[in-house]
mmCIF file of C-alpha atoms in Angstrom:
data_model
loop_
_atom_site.group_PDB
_atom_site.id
_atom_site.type_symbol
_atom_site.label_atom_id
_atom_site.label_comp_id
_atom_site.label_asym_id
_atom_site.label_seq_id
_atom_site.Cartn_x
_atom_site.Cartn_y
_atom_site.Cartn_z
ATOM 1 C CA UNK Z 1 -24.589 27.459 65.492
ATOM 2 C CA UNK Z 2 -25.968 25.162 63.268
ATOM 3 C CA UNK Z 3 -26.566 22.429 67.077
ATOM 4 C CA UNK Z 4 -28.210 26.311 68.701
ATOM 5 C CA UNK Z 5 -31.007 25.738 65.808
ATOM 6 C CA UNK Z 6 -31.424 22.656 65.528
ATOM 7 C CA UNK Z 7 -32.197 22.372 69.428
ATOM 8 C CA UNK Z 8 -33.870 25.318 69.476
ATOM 9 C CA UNK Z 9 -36.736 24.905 66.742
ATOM 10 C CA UNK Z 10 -36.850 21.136 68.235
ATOM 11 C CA UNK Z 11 -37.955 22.280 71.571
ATOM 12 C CA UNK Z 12 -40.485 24.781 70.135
ATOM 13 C CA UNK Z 13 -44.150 24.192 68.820
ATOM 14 C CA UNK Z 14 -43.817 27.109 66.418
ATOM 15 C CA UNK Z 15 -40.758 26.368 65.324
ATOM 16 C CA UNK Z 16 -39.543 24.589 61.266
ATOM 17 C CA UNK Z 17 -36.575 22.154 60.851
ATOM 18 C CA UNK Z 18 -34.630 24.127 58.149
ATOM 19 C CA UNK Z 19 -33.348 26.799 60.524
ATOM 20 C CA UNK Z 20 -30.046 25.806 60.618
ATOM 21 C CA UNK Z 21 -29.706 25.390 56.701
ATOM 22 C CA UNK Z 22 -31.810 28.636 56.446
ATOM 23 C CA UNK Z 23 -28.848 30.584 58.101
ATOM 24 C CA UNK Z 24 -26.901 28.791 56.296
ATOM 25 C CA UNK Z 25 -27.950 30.014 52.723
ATOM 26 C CA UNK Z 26 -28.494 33.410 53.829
ATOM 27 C CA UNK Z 27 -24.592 33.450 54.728
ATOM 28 C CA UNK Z 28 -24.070 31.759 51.722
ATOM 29 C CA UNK Z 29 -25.662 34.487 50.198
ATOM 30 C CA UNK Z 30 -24.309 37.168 51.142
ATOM 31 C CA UNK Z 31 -27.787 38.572 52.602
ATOM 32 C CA UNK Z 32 -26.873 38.588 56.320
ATOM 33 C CA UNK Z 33 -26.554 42.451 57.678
ATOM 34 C CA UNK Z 34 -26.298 41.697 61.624
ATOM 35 C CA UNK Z 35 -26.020 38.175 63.319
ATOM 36 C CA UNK Z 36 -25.260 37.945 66.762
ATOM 37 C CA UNK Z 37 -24.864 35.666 69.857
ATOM 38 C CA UNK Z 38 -25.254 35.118 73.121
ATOM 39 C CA UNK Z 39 -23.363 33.249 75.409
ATOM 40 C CA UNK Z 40 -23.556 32.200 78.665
ATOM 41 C CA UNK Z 41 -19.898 31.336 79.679
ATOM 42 C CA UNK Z 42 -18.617 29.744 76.721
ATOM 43 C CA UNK Z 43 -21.653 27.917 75.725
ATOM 44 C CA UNK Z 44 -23.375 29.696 72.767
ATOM 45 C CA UNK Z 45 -27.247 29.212 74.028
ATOM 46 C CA UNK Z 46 -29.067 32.323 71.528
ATOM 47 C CA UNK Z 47 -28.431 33.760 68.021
ATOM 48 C CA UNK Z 48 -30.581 36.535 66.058
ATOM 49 C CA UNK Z 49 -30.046 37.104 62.405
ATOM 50 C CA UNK Z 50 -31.287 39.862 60.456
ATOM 51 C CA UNK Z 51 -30.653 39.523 56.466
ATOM 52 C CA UNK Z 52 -31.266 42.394 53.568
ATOM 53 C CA UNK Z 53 -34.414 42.939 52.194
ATOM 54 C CA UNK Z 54 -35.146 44.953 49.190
ATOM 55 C CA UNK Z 55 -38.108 47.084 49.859
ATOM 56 C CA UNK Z 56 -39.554 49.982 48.317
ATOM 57 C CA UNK Z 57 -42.265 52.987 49.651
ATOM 58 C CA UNK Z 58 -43.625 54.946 46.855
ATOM 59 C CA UNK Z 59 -41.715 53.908 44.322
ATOM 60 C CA UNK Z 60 -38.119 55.089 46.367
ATOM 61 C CA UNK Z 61 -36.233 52.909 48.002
ATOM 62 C CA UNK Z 62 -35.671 52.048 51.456
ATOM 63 C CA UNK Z 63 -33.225 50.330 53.557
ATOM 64 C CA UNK Z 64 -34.590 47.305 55.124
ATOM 65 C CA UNK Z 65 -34.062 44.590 57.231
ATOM 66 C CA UNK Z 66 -36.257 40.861 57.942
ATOM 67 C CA UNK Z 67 -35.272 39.385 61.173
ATOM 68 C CA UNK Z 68 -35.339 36.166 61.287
ATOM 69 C CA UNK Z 69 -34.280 33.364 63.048
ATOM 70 C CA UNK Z 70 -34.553 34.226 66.850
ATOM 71 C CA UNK Z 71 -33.057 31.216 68.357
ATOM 72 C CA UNK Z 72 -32.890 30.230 72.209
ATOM 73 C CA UNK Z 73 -32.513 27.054 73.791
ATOM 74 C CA UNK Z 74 -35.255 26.181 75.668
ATOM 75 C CA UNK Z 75 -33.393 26.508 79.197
ATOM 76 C CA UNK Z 76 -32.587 30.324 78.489
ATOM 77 C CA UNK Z 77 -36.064 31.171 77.262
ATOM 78 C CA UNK Z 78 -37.790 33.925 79.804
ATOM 79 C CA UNK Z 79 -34.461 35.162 80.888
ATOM 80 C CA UNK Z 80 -33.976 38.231 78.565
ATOM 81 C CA UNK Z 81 -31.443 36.776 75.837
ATOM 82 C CA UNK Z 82 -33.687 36.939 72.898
ATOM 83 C CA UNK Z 83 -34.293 40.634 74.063
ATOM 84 C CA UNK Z 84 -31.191 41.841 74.615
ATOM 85 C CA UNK Z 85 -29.884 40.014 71.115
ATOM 86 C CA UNK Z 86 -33.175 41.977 69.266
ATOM 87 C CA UNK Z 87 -32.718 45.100 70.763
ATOM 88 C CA UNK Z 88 -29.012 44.994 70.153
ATOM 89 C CA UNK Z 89 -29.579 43.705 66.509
ATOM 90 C CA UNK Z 90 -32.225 46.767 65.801
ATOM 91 C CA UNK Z 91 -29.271 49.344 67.225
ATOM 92 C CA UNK Z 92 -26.623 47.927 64.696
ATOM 93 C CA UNK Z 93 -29.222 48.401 61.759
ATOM 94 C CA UNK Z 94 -30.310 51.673 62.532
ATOM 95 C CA UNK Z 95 -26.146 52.881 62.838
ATOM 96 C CA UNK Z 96 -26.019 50.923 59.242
ATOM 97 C CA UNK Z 97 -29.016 53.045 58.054
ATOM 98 C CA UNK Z 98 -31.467 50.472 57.598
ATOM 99 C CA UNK Z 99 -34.902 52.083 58.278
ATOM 100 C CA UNK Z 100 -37.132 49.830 58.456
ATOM 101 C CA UNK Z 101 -37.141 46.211 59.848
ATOM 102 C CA UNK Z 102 -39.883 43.159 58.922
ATOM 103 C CA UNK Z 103 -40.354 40.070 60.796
ATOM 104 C CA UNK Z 104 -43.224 37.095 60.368
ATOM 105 C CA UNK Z 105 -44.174 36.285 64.046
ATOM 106 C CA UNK Z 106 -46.331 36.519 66.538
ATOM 107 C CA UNK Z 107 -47.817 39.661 67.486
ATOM 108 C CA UNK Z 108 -48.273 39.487 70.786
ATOM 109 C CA UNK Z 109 -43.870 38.682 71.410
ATOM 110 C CA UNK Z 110 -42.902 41.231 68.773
ATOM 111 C CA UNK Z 111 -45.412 43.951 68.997
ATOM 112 C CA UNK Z 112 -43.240 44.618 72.412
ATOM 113 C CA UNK Z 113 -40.042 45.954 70.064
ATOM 114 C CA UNK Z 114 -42.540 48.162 68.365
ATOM 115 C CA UNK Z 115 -43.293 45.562 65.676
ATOM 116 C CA UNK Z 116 -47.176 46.109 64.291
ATOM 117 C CA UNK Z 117 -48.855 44.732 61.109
ATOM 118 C CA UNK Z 118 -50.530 47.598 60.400
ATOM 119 C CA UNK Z 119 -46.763 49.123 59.596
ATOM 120 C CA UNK Z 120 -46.006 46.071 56.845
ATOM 121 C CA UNK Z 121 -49.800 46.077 55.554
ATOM 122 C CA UNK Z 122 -49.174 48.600 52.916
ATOM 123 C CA UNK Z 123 -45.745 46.390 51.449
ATOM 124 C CA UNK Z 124 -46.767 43.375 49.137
ATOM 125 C CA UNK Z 125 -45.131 40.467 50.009
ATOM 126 C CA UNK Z 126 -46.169 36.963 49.987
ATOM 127 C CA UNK Z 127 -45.800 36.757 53.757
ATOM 128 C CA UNK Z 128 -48.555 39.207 53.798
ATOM 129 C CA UNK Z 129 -51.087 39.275 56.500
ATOM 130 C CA UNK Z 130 -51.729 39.056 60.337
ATOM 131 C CA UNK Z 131 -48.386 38.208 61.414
ATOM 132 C CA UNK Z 132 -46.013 40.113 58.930
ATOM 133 C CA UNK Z 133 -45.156 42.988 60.519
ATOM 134 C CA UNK Z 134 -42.641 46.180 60.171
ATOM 135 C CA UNK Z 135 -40.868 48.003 62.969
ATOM 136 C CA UNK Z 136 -39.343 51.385 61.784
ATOM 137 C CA UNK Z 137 -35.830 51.789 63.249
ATOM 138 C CA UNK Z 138 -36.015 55.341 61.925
ATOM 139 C CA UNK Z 139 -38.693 57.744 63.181
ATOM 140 C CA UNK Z 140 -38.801 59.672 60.376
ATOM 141 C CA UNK Z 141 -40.171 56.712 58.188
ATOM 142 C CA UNK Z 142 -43.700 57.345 57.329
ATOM 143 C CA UNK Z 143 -45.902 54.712 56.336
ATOM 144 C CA UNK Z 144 -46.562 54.680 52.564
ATOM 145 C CA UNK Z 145 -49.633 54.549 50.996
ATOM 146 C CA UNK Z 146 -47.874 51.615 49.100
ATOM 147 C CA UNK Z 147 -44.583 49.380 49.103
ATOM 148 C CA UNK Z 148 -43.167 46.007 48.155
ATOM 149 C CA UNK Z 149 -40.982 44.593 50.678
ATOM 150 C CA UNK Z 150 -38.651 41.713 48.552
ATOM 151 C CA UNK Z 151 -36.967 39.288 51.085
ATOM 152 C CA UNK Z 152 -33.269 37.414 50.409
ATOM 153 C CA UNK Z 153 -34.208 34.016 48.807
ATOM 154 C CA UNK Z 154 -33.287 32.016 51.071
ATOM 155 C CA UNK Z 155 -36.404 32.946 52.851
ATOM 156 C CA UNK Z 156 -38.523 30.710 50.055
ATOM 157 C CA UNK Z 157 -37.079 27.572 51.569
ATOM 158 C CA UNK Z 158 -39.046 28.112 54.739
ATOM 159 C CA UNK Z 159 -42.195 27.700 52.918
#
C-alpha cells in the first residue's frame, strides 16, 4: 500500500509526500474505522481510508469520520475507482453509526458525494475554511449552531 501512495501523490499536483507514513500512523494508532481497496486483477491500483474523529454539535457528541487519503494511480484516474471506494467507504460508516463524515479537498470533486463547507463551517477545527467540508451520512443530522470537529493526530503530520 505504502508503493499505491507513494505513486499516487507523485503523479498528482495536489498531492504531499507523507501519505504513505500518514496511513501508516493512523493504523498505528488505532484511528482507522474503514480502509479499503481496489484492485484490478491482482494489482492493488486505489485505497480510501477514513479514520475517527472526535467531534461534537452542541455540546453532545457525534460519531464522525475524516476521509482521507483517496489514492489512485494515475492510469485508473477517470474510471470510477475512487467513486466506487468513497461511496462504499460512506455505506460501511453509516452501518457503524458514524453520522457525519469531514474531508479537506476540493469542492468541486467532493461536493459530488454530498460534501459542502457550509456543513463543516459551524465545527472549529484548524482545517477550517473553504475546503473543509462535512457530508452527513445520517439524514437526521442537523447542522448545529456550533461544533468542534477533533481529528486523529496523525493528521498534524500533514501540515
Amino acid at each position: 500500500m505504502c508503493r499505491l501512495h507513494a505513486a499516487a501523490f507523485a503523479a498528482s499536483e495536489h498531492g504531499h509526500h507523507g501519505e504513505a507514513d500518514f496511513v501508516r500512523a493512523l493504523h498505528e494508532g488505532g484511528d482507522v474505522l474503514v480502509s479499503l481497496c481496489a484492485f484490478e486483477e491482482s494489482a492493488l491500483v486505489g485505497h480510501v481510508l477514513f479514520s475517527r474523529v472526535q467531534a461534537e454539535a452542541e455540546g453532545v457528541s457525534l460519531a464522525a469520520s475524516a476521509l482521507a487519503p483517496v489514492a489512485v494511480l494515475s492510469d485508473h484516474r477517470r474510471t470510477g475507482v475512487a467513486t466506487a471506494l468513497i461511496r462504499a467507504g460512506h455505506e460501511m460508516l453509516h452501518a457503524q453509526g458514524i453520522r457525519i463524515d469531514f474531508v479537506l479537498g476540493d469542492p468541486a470533486y467532493y461536493g459530488r458525494f454530498g460534501y459542502t463547507a457550509g456543513r463543516a463551517a459551524p465545527f472549529e477545527s484548524p482545517y477550517a475554511g473553504p475546503h473543509f467540508m462535512a457530508c452527513a451520512l445520517d439524514s437526521a443530522v442537523p447542522t448545529p449552531q456550533r461544533g468542534v470537529a477533533i481529528h486523529a493526530t496523525a493528521f498534524a503530520r500533514l501540515a
